[in-house]
C-alpha cells in the first residue's frame, strides 16, 4: 500500500472512530438530556401516543387521559379541576408539565425503571403500553374544607392552606387561591392553550403559583412557637416562667422601640410565658429573642425544617429561612417572625406537626403509592424524620402543647375552638410595608392529646380592611373546618 492510500485509510479510520464515539455519547450519555429538552417535539408527541397514568385521591382520578379525536391519540384532562390544580399542575404540549405531572412524569409516562417489568410484559403480549398511577396522601374532606374556606374569602384573594398528619408527614390537604382550570392549558387545541396560558402567566394575582409551598413570607407571631421552643430548650423555662410583658421594648442600638400591637402591656411588667403566647405579646418574645443567642435561634428554626429542602414529591419549593441577625435589635424582631425571617405555609404546618408529634418533625410527602396500570403496588411512601434528632424534647413539646391549647381556650386563637375537642393553636399577623396590608397566619393541631392533623393557613392578600386583618379572624375558621373534617 503506497503512502497516500495509507494516509487516507488512517484518516478515514479516525473519522469513523470519532463518529462512533459521538453516536455513543449522544445516544447513551446525553439521551436523557435530549429527551428532557422542551423543544424536543418527537418526545412530546410520543407522550401523547399512549395512555398516561392517573393521579388519584382515594379512588377518584383527579388527572387522567382520555382518547382524543384530534391530531393526538390522547387528551389529558383534570376532573379535579381548580381545587386540585396547584397539586396536579398540568401537562401541555406547548408548555410542558408542572406539579405532580412534572415531578412524577417518569411514573405517569411509564418510563420509570420501577415499571420495567410491566413494559416487558406489554411488549411480549403486544398490549398497548400505559403509564403507572400515582396515589396521593390527600384527604378529600380536608381538601374540600381548605378550598371552600379559601374561596369563601372572596375574589382576588391570595391565600393558601395546608395540612399534615403529624405522625407520618402525609400531606392531607394543599390548597391555594387564586387557582385555575388546568384543562384550558392542557387542551390539544394549541391556539386555545396559548391564549389561556398567556392570560394566566400575565395575571398579577399569579394563579399558577402554589402558595402552600412556593410563597415564603414573614410568618409573624406564628413564629413565636419557635422562639418559645428555643427558650424552653435553652433557658430552662416552662409555661409558668416569668417574662417581660411591658407595653414596649427598647431595642439596643436603635432609636425605636418594639411595641405590642395595641400599644399596651400584656398584663403587667411580668407575665407567664403561657400568657405571653395567649395574647401574642411582642415585647415578651422580643425580649426572649435578645436573651437567646442568634445561633440558638437558628438551630431551633433549623430543627423544625427552616433552611432545608424536605419535599421531593412536588416542586419547586420555596425555602423557609431564619438568616443570621446582626445585633440584638434584629434578633428581637426576628423572634416575633419579622425582620428577614420567611416561611411557607407548609413550613409553619411542620412546626405545629413537630410539636404535636412529641418534638419529632416528619418529612412531608404527597405521593402515597405508585401502582402499575394493572394496579400492582410498585412503590410506597415511607414516613421518615427530617433530621436524626427531634426539634425539641418530648417534655418541651408537651409544654408547648399546653400553651397552645390555652391560646385557643383563653387567647387569640379562639376561632379554632371545636366543641368537645382539645385544640392547640397560634395566630399571626405579619407586618409588611406601609403600602401593603399585613399577612394573616394561623397554625394549629387537633386533638391535642392525640393529634391526627396539623394545619397552617396564610392569607397574603384579601379585600379585608387593614384594621380587620388578623390571623385568628381570617385563618382560624378555615383551620377549624379542616381539623373538623379530619377528625369527624
CSV table of N, CA, C and O in Angstrom, one decimal, residues 320-434:
chain,number,residue,atom,x,y,z
A,320,UNK,N,-37.8,28.1,53.4
A,320,UNK,CA,-38.0,28.9,54.6
A,320,UNK,C,-36.7,29.2,55.2
A,320,UNK,O,-35.8,28.4,55.2
A,321,UNK,N,-36.6,30.4,55.7
A,321,UNK,CA,-35.2,30.9,56.2
A,321,UNK,C,-35.3,31.6,57.5
A,321,UNK,O,-36.2,32.4,57.8
A,322,UNK,N,-34.3,31.3,58.4
A,322,UNK,CA,-34.0,32.2,59.5
A,322,UNK,C,-32.6,32.6,59.4
A,322,UNK,O,-31.7,31.9,59.9
A,323,UNK,N,-32.3,33.7,58.7
A,323,UNK,CA,-30.9,34.1,58.4
A,323,UNK,C,-30.3,34.6,59.7
A,323,UNK,O,-30.9,35.0,60.7
A,324,UNK,N,-28.9,34.7,59.7
A,324,UNK,CA,-28.2,35.3,60.8
A,324,UNK,C,-28.6,36.7,61.0
A,324,UNK,O,-28.8,37.5,60.0
A,325,UNK,N,-28.7,37.2,62.3
A,325,UNK,CA,-29.0,38.5,62.6
A,325,UNK,C,-27.9,39.3,63.2
A,325,UNK,O,-27.2,38.7,64.1
A,326,UNK,N,-27.7,40.5,62.8
A,326,UNK,CA,-26.5,41.3,63.3
A,326,UNK,C,-27.0,42.3,64.4
A,326,UNK,O,-27.6,43.3,64.1
A,327,UNK,N,-26.9,41.9,65.7
A,327,UNK,CA,-27.3,42.7,66.7
A,327,UNK,C,-28.6,42.3,67.4
A,327,UNK,O,-29.4,41.6,66.9
A,328,UNK,N,-28.8,42.8,68.7
A,328,UNK,CA,-29.9,42.4,69.5
A,328,UNK,C,-31.2,42.9,68.9
A,328,UNK,O,-32.3,42.3,69.1
A,329,UNK,N,-31.2,44.1,68.3
A,329,UNK,CA,-32.5,44.7,67.8
A,329,UNK,C,-33.0,43.7,66.7
A,329,UNK,O,-34.2,43.4,66.6
A,330,UNK,N,-32.1,43.3,65.8
A,330,UNK,CA,-32.6,42.4,64.7
A,330,UNK,C,-33.0,41.0,65.3
A,330,UNK,O,-34.0,40.4,64.8
A,331,UNK,N,-32.4,40.6,66.4
A,331,UNK,CA,-32.8,39.3,67.0
A,331,UNK,C,-34.2,39.4,67.6
A,331,UNK,O,-35.0,38.5,67.5
A,332,UNK,N,-34.5,40.6,68.2
A,332,UNK,CA,-35.8,40.8,68.8
A,332,UNK,C,-36.9,40.8,67.7
A,332,UNK,O,-37.9,40.1,67.9
A,333,UNK,N,-36.6,41.4,66.6
A,333,UNK,CA,-37.6,41.4,65.5
A,333,UNK,C,-37.8,40.1,64.9
A,333,UNK,O,-38.9,39.6,64.6
A,334,UNK,N,-36.7,39.3,64.7
A,334,UNK,CA,-36.7,38.0,64.2
A,334,UNK,C,-37.5,37.1,65.1
A,334,UNK,O,-38.2,36.2,64.6
A,335,UNK,N,-37.4,37.2,66.4
A,335,UNK,CA,-38.0,36.4,67.3
A,335,UNK,C,-39.6,36.4,67.3
A,335,UNK,O,-40.3,35.5,67.7
A,336,UNK,N,-40.1,37.5,66.7
A,336,UNK,CA,-41.6,37.6,66.6
A,336,UNK,C,-42.0,37.4,65.1
A,336,UNK,O,-43.1,37.8,64.7
A,337,UNK,N,-41.1,36.8,64.3
A,337,UNK,CA,-41.4,36.4,63.0
A,337,UNK,C,-41.4,37.5,62.0
A,337,UNK,O,-42.0,37.5,60.9
A,338,UNK,N,-40.6,38.6,62.2
A,338,UNK,CA,-40.4,39.7,61.3
A,338,UNK,C,-38.9,39.7,60.9
A,338,UNK,O,-38.4,38.6,60.7
A,339,UNK,N,-38.4,40.9,60.7
A,339,UNK,CA,-37.0,41.0,60.2
A,339,UNK,C,-36.8,40.3,58.9
A,339,UNK,O,-37.6,40.6,57.9
A,340,UNK,N,-35.9,39.4,58.7
A,340,UNK,CA,-35.7,38.7,57.5
A,340,UNK,C,-36.2,37.2,57.5
A,340,UNK,O,-35.8,36.4,56.7
A,341,UNK,N,-37.0,36.9,58.6
A,341,UNK,CA,-37.5,35.5,58.7
A,341,UNK,C,-38.6,35.3,57.7
A,341,UNK,O,-39.5,36.2,57.5
A,342,UNK,N,-38.6,34.2,56.9
A,342,UNK,CA,-39.6,33.9,56.0
A,342,UNK,C,-40.0,32.4,56.1
A,342,UNK,O,-39.1,31.6,56.4
A,343,UNK,N,-41.2,32.1,55.8
A,343,UNK,CA,-41.7,30.7,55.9
A,343,UNK,C,-42.8,30.5,54.9
A,343,UNK,O,-43.6,31.4,54.6
A,344,UNK,N,-42.9,29.3,54.4
A,344,UNK,CA,-44.1,28.8,53.6
A,344,UNK,C,-45.2,28.3,54.5
A,344,UNK,O,-44.9,28.0,55.7
A,345,UNK,N,-46.4,28.3,54.1
A,345,UNK,CA,-47.4,27.6,54.9
A,345,UNK,C,-47.1,26.2,55.3
A,345,UNK,O,-47.4,25.8,56.4
A,346,UNK,N,-46.5,25.4,54.3
A,346,UNK,CA,-46.1,24.1,54.7
A,346,UNK,C,-45.1,24.1,55.9
A,346,UNK,O,-45.2,23.2,56.8
A,347,UNK,N,-44.2,25.0,55.9
A,347,UNK,CA,-43.2,25.1,57.0
A,347,UNK,C,-43.9,25.3,58.3
A,347,UNK,O,-43.6,24.7,59.3
A,348,UNK,N,-44.8,26.2,58.4
A,348,UNK,CA,-45.5,26.5,59.6
A,348,UNK,C,-46.4,25.4,60.1
A,348,UNK,O,-46.6,25.1,61.3
A,349,UNK,N,-46.9,24.6,59.1
A,349,UNK,CA,-47.7,23.4,59.5
A,349,UNK,C,-46.7,22.4,60.1
A,349,UNK,O,-47.1,21.6,61.0
A,350,UNK,N,-45.5,22.4,59.6
A,350,UNK,CA,-44.5,21.4,60.1
A,350,UNK,C,-44.1,21.8,61.5
A,350,UNK,O,-43.8,20.9,62.3
A,351,UNK,N,-44.1,23.1,61.8
A,351,UNK,CA,-43.8,23.5,63.2
A,351,UNK,C,-44.8,22.9,64.2
A,351,UNK,O,-44.5,22.3,65.2
A,352,UNK,N,-46.1,23.1,63.8
A,352,UNK,CA,-47.2,22.6,64.6
A,352,UNK,C,-47.2,21.1,64.7
A,352,UNK,O,-47.4,20.5,65.7
A,353,UNK,N,-46.9,20.4,63.5
A,353,UNK,CA,-46.9,19.0,63.5
A,353,UNK,C,-45.7,18.4,64.3
A,353,UNK,O,-45.9,17.4,65.0
A,354,UNK,N,-44.6,19.1,64.3
A,354,UNK,CA,-43.5,18.7,65.1
A,354,UNK,C,-43.8,18.7,66.6
A,354,UNK,O,-43.5,17.8,67.4
A,355,UNK,N,-44.4,19.8,67.0
A,355,UNK,CA,-44.9,19.9,68.5
A,355,UNK,C,-45.9,18.8,68.8
A,355,UNK,O,-45.8,18.1,69.8
A,356,UNK,N,-46.8,18.6,67.8
A,356,UNK,CA,-47.9,17.6,68.0
A,356,UNK,C,-47.3,16.2,68.1
A,356,UNK,O,-47.9,15.3,68.8
A,357,UNK,N,-46.2,15.9,67.4
A,357,UNK,CA,-45.6,14.6,67.4
A,357,UNK,C,-44.5,14.4,68.4
A,357,UNK,O,-43.6,13.6,68.2
A,358,UNK,N,-44.6,15.1,69.5
A,358,UNK,CA,-43.7,14.9,70.6
A,358,UNK,C,-42.3,15.5,70.3
A,358,UNK,O,-41.3,15.0,71.0
A,359,UNK,N,-42.2,16.4,69.4
A,359,UNK,CA,-40.9,17.0,69.1
A,359,UNK,C,-40.2,16.5,67.8
A,359,UNK,O,-39.3,17.1,67.3
A,360,UNK,N,-40.7,15.4,67.3
A,360,UNK,CA,-40.1,14.8,66.0
A,360,UNK,C,-40.9,15.4,64.8
A,360,UNK,O,-42.1,15.3,64.7
A,361,UNK,N,-40.1,16.0,63.9
A,361,UNK,CA,-40.6,16.6,62.7
A,361,UNK,C,-40.5,15.6,61.6
A,361,UNK,O,-39.4,15.2,61.2
A,362,UNK,N,-41.6,15.1,61.0
A,362,UNK,CA,-41.6,14.2,60.0
A,362,UNK,C,-41.5,14.9,58.6
A,362,UNK,O,-42.0,16.0,58.4
A,363,UNK,N,-40.8,14.2,57.7
A,363,UNK,CA,-40.6,14.7,56.4
A,363,UNK,C,-42.0,14.7,55.6
A,363,UNK,O,-42.6,13.6,55.5
A,364,UNK,N,-42.5,15.8,55.1
A,364,UNK,CA,-43.8,15.8,54.4
A,364,UNK,C,-43.7,15.1,53.1
A,364,UNK,O,-42.7,15.2,52.4
A,365,UNK,N,-44.7,14.3,52.8
A,365,UNK,CA,-44.7,13.7,51.4
A,365,UNK,C,-46.2,13.7,50.9
A,365,UNK,O,-47.1,13.7,51.7
A,366,UNK,N,-46.3,13.7,49.6
A,366,UNK,CA,-47.6,13.8,48.9
A,366,UNK,C,-47.9,12.5,48.1
A,366,UNK,O,-49.1,12.3,47.8
A,367,UNK,N,-46.9,11.7,47.7
A,367,UNK,CA,-47.2,10.5,47.0
A,367,UNK,C,-47.3,9.3,48.0
A,367,UNK,O,-46.3,9.0,48.6
A,368,UNK,N,-48.5,8.7,48.1
A,368,UNK,CA,-48.7,7.7,49.0
A,368,UNK,C,-48.3,6.3,48.4
A,368,UNK,O,-47.6,5.5,49.0
A,369,UNK,N,-48.8,6.1,47.1
A,369,UNK,CA,-48.4,4.8,46.5
A,369,UNK,C,-48.3,5.0,45.0
A,369,UNK,O,-48.9,5.9,44.4
A,370,UNK,N,-47.4,4.2,44.4
A,370,UNK,CA,-47.3,4.2,42.9
A,370,UNK,C,-47.7,2.8,42.5
A,370,UNK,O,-47.3,1.8,43.0
A,371,UNK,N,-48.7,2.7,41.5
A,371,UNK,CA,-49.2,1.4,41.1
A,371,UNK,C,-49.0,1.3,39.6
A,371,UNK,O,-49.0,2.3,38.9
A,372,UNK,N,-49.0,0.1,39.1
A,372,UNK,CA,-48.9,-0.1,37.6
A,372,UNK,C,-50.3,0.1,37.0
A,372,UNK,O,-51.3,0.2,37.8
A,373,UNK,N,-50.4,0.0,35.7
A,373,UNK,CA,-51.8,0.2,35.1
A,373,UNK,C,-52.7,-1.0,35.5
A,373,UNK,O,-53.9,-0.9,35.4
A,374,UNK,N,-52.1,-2.1,35.9
A,374,UNK,CA,-52.9,-3.3,36.4
A,374,UNK,C,-53.1,-3.2,37.9
A,374,UNK,O,-53.5,-4.2,38.5
A,375,UNK,N,-52.7,-2.1,38.5
A,375,UNK,CA,-52.9,-1.8,40.0
A,375,UNK,C,-52.0,-2.6,40.9
A,375,UNK,O,-52.3,-2.7,42.1
A,376,UNK,N,-50.9,-3.1,40.4
A,376,UNK,CA,-49.9,-3.7,41.3
A,376,UNK,C,-49.1,-2.6,41.9
A,376,UNK,O,-48.7,-1.6,41.3
A,377,UNK,N,-48.9,-2.7,43.3
A,377,UNK,CA,-48.2,-1.7,44.0
A,377,UNK,C,-46.7,-1.8,43.6
A,377,UNK,O,-46.0,-2.8,43.8
A,378,UNK,N,-46.2,-0.7,43.1
A,378,UNK,CA,-44.8,-0.6,42.7
A,378,UNK,C,-43.9,0.1,43.8
A,378,UNK,O,-42.7,-0.3,44.0
A,379,UNK,N,-44.5,1.1,44.4
A,379,UNK,CA,-43.7,1.8,45.4
A,379,UNK,C,-44.7,2.4,46.5
A,379,UNK,O,-45.8,2.6,46.2
A,380,UNK,N,-44.2,2.6,47.7
A,380,UNK,CA,-45.0,3.1,48.8
A,380,UNK,C,-44.3,4.2,49.5
A,380,UNK,O,-43.1,4.1,49.7
A,381,UNK,N,-45.0,5.2,49.9
A,381,UNK,CA,-44.5,6.3,50.7
A,381,UNK,C,-44.0,5.7,52.1
A,381,UNK,O,-44.6,4.8,52.7
A,382,UNK,N,-42.9,6.3,52.6
A,382,UNK,CA,-42.3,5.8,53.8
A,382,UNK,C,-42.0,6.9,54.8
A,382,UNK,O,-41.2,7.8,54.5
A,383,UNK,N,-42.7,7.0,55.9
A,383,UNK,CA,-42.5,8.0,56.8
A,383,UNK,C,-41.1,8.1,57.4
A,383,UNK,O,-40.6,7.1,57.8
A,384,UNK,N,-40.5,9.2,57.3
A,384,UNK,CA,-39.1,9.4,57.9
A,384,UNK,C,-39.1,10.8,58.5
A,384,UNK,O,-39.8,11.7,58.2
A,385,UNK,N,-38.1,11.0,59.4
A,385,UNK,CA,-37.9,12.3,60.1
A,385,UNK,C,-37.0,13.1,59.2
A,385,UNK,O,-36.3,12.6,58.4
A,386,UNK,N,-37.1,14.5,59.3
A,386,UNK,CA,-36.2,15.3,58.5
A,386,UNK,C,-34.8,15.4,59.1
A,386,UNK,O,-33.9,15.9,58.4
A,387,UNK,N,-34.7,15.0,60.3
A,387,UNK,CA,-33.3,15.1,60.9
A,387,UNK,C,-33.1,13.8,61.8
A,387,UNK,O,-34.1,13.1,62.1
A,388,UNK,N,-31.9,13.6,62.3
A,388,UNK,CA,-31.6,12.5,63.1
A,388,UNK,C,-32.0,12.7,64.5
A,388,UNK,O,-32.1,11.7,65.3
A,389,UNK,N,-32.4,13.9,64.9
A,389,UNK,CA,-32.8,14.2,66.3
A,389,UNK,C,-34.0,15.1,66.3
A,389,UNK,O,-34.2,15.8,65.4
A,390,UNK,N,-34.8,15.0,67.3
A,390,UNK,CA,-36.0,15.8,67.4
A,390,UNK,C,-35.7,17.3,67.4
A,390,UNK,O,-34.7,17.7,67.9
A,391,UNK,N,-36.7,18.1,67.0
A,391,UNK,CA,-36.6,19.5,67.1
A,391,UNK,C,-36.6,20.0,68.5
A,391,UNK,O,-35.8,20.9,68.9
A,392,UNK,N,-37.4,19.3,69.3
A,392,UNK,CA,-37.4,19.6,70.8
A,392,UNK,C,-37.6,18.3,71.5
A,392,UNK,O,-38.1,17.3,70.9
A,393,UNK,N,-37.4,18.3,72.8
A,393,UNK,CA,-37.7,17.1,73.6
A,393,UNK,C,-39.1,16.9,73.8
A,393,UNK,O,-40.0,17.8,73.5
A,394,UNK,N,-39.5,15.7,74.2
A,394,UNK,CA,-40.9,15.4,74.4
A,394,UNK,C,-41.5,16.3,75.5
A,394,UNK,O,-42.7,16.7,75.4
A,395,UNK,N,-40.7,16.5,76.6
A,395,UNK,CA,-41.2,17.4,77.6
A,395,UNK,C,-41.5,18.8,77.1
A,395,UNK,O,-42.5,19.4,77.5
A,396,UNK,N,-40.6,19.3,76.3
A,396,UNK,CA,-40.8,20.7,75.7
A,396,UNK,C,-42.0,20.7,74.8
A,396,UNK,O,-42.8,21.6,74.8
A,397,UNK,N,-42.2,19.6,74.0
A,397,UNK,CA,-43.4,19.5,73.2
A,397,UNK,C,-44.7,19.5,74.0
A,397,UNK,O,-45.7,20.2,73.6
A,398,UNK,N,-44.7,18.9,75.1
A,398,UNK,CA,-45.8,18.8,76.0
A,398,UNK,C,-46.1,20.2,76.6
A,398,UNK,O,-47.3,20.6,76.7
A,399,UNK,N,-45.1,20.9,77.0
A,399,UNK,CA,-45.3,22.3,77.5
A,399,UNK,C,-45.8,23.2,76.4
A,399,UNK,O,-46.8,24.0,76.6
A,400,UNK,N,-45.3,23.1,75.2
A,400,UNK,CA,-45.8,24.0,74.1
A,400,UNK,C,-47.2,23.6,73.7
A,400,UNK,O,-48.0,24.5,73.5
A,401,UNK,N,-47.5,22.3,73.8
A,401,UNK,CA,-48.9,21.9,73.5
A,401,UNK,C,-49.9,22.5,74.5
A,401,UNK,O,-50.9,23.1,74.1
A,402,UNK,N,-49.5,22.5,75.8
A,402,UNK,CA,-50.4,23.0,76.8
A,402,UNK,C,-50.6,24.5,76.6
A,402,UNK,O,-51.7,25.1,76.8
A,403,UNK,N,-49.5,25.2,76.2
A,403,UNK,CA,-49.5,26.7,76.0
A,403,UNK,C,-50.4,27.0,74.8
A,403,UNK,O,-51.2,27.9,74.8
A,404,UNK,N,-50.3,26.2,73.7
A,404,UNK,CA,-51.1,26.4,72.5
A,404,UNK,C,-52.6,26.1,72.8
A,404,UNK,O,-53.5,26.8,72.2
A,405,UNK,N,-52.9,25.1,73.6
A,405,UNK,CA,-54.3,24.8,74.0
A,405,UNK,C,-54.9,26.0,74.7
A,405,UNK,O,-56.0,26.4,74.5
A,406,UNK,N,-54.1,26.5,75.6
A,406,UNK,CA,-54.5,27.7,76.4
A,406,UNK,C,-54.7,28.9,75.5
A,406,UNK,O,-55.6,29.7,75.8
A,407,UNK,N,-54.0,29.0,74.4
A,407,UNK,CA,-54.1,30.1,73.5
A,407,UNK,C,-55.5,30.0,72.7
A,407,UNK,O,-56.1,31.0,72.4
A,408,UNK,N,-55.9,28.8,72.5
A,408,UNK,CA,-57.2,28.6,71.9
A,408,UNK,C,-58.3,28.8,72.9
A,408,UNK,O,-59.4,29.5,72.6
A,409,UNK,N,-58.1,28.3,74.1
A,409,UNK,CA,-59.2,28.4,75.2
A,409,UNK,C,-59.3,29.8,75.8
A,409,UNK,O,-60.4,30.2,76.1
A,410,UNK,N,-58.1,30.5,75.9
A,410,UNK,CA,-58.2,31.8,76.6
A,410,UNK,C,-57.5,32.9,75.9
A,410,UNK,O,-57.4,34.0,76.4
A,411,UNK,N,-57.1,32.7,74.6
A,411,UNK,CA,-56.4,33.8,73.9
A,411,UNK,C,-56.8,34.1,72.5
A,411,UNK,O,-58.0,33.9,72.2
A,412,UNK,N,-55.9,34.4,71.7
A,412,UNK,CA,-56.2,35.0,70.4
A,412,UNK,C,-56.6,33.9,69.4
A,412,UNK,O,-57.1,34.2,68.3
A,413,UNK,N,-56.4,32.6,69.7
A,413,UNK,CA,-56.7,31.6,68.7
A,413,UNK,C,-58.1,30.9,68.9
A,413,UNK,O,-58.4,29.8,68.5
A,414,UNK,N,-59.0,31.6,69.6
A,414,UNK,CA,-60.3,31.0,70.0
A,414,UNK,C,-61.1,30.7,68.8
A,414,UNK,O,-62.0,29.9,68.9
A,415,UNK,N,-60.9,31.3,67.6
A,415,UNK,CA,-61.7,31.0,66.4
A,415,UNK,C,-61.5,29.5,66.0
A,415,UNK,O,-62.4,29.0,65.2
A,416,UNK,N,-60.5,28.8,66.5
A,416,UNK,CA,-60.3,27.4,66.1
A,416,UNK,C,-60.9,26.4,67.1
A,416,UNK,O,-60.8,25.2,66.9
A,417,UNK,N,-61.6,26.9,68.1
A,417,UNK,CA,-62.1,26.1,69.1
A,417,UNK,C,-63.2,25.2,68.6
A,417,UNK,O,-64.0,25.6,67.8
A,418,UNK,N,-63.1,23.9,68.9
A,418,UNK,CA,-64.1,22.9,68.5
A,418,UNK,C,-64.8,22.2,69.7
A,418,UNK,O,-64.1,21.8,70.6
A,419,UNK,N,-66.1,22.2,69.8
A,419,UNK,CA,-66.8,21.7,70.9
A,419,UNK,C,-66.4,20.2,71.2
A,419,UNK,O,-66.4,19.4,70.2
A,420,UNK,N,-66.0,19.9,72.4
A,420,UNK,CA,-65.7,18.6,72.8
A,420,UNK,C,-64.3,18.1,72.3
A,420,UNK,O,-64.0,16.9,72.6
A,421,UNK,N,-63.5,19.0,71.7
A,421,UNK,CA,-62.2,18.6,71.2
A,421,UNK,C,-61.2,19.6,71.7
A,421,UNK,O,-61.4,20.8,71.7
A,422,UNK,N,-60.1,19.1,72.2
A,422,UNK,CA,-59.0,20.0,72.7
A,422,UNK,C,-58.1,20.4,71.5
A,422,UNK,O,-57.5,19.5,70.8
A,423,UNK,N,-58.1,21.7,71.2
A,423,UNK,CA,-57.4,22.2,70.1
A,423,UNK,C,-56.2,23.1,70.5
A,423,UNK,O,-56.3,23.9,71.4
A,424,UNK,N,-55.0,22.9,69.8
A,424,UNK,CA,-53.9,23.7,70.1
A,424,UNK,C,-53.7,24.7,68.9
A,424,UNK,O,-53.8,24.2,67.7
A,425,UNK,N,-53.4,25.9,69.2
A,425,UNK,CA,-53.3,26.9,68.0
A,425,UNK,C,-52.5,28.1,68.3
A,425,UNK,O,-52.2,28.4,69.5
A,426,UNK,N,-52.2,28.8,67.3
A,426,UNK,CA,-51.4,30.1,67.4
A,426,UNK,C,-51.8,31.0,66.2
A,426,UNK,O,-51.7,30.5,65.0
A,427,UNK,N,-52.0,32.2,66.5
A,427,UNK,CA,-52.3,33.2,65.4
A,427,UNK,C,-51.0,34.0,65.0
A,427,UNK,O,-50.0,33.9,65.7
A,428,UNK,N,-51.1,34.7,63.9
A,428,UNK,CA,-50.0,35.5,63.5
A,428,UNK,C,-50.5,36.6,62.5
A,428,UNK,O,-51.3,36.3,61.6
A,429,UNK,N,-50.0,37.8,62.7
A,429,UNK,CA,-50.3,38.9,61.8
A,429,UNK,C,-48.9,39.6,61.5
A,429,UNK,O,-48.4,40.3,62.3
A,430,UNK,N,-48.4,39.3,60.3
A,430,UNK,CA,-47.1,39.8,59.9
A,430,UNK,C,-47.2,41.2,59.2
A,430,UNK,O,-47.8,41.3,58.2
A,431,UNK,N,-46.5,42.2,59.7
A,431,UNK,CA,-46.5,43.5,59.1
A,431,UNK,C,-45.6,43.5,57.9
A,431,UNK,O,-44.6,42.8,57.8
A,432,UNK,N,-46.0,44.2,56.9
A,432,UNK,CA,-45.3,44.4,55.6
A,432,UNK,C,-44.9,45.8,55.5
A,432,UNK,O,-44.6,46.5,56.4
A,433,UNK,N,-44.9,46.3,54.3
A,433,UNK,CA,-44.6,47.8,54.0
A,433,UNK,C,-45.8,48.6,54.2
A,433,UNK,O,-47.0,48.1,54.2
A,434,UNK,N,-45.7,49.9,54.5
A,434,UNK,CA,-46.9,50.7,54.7
A,434,UNK,C,-47.9,50.7,53.6
A,434,UNK,O,-49.1,50.9,53.9
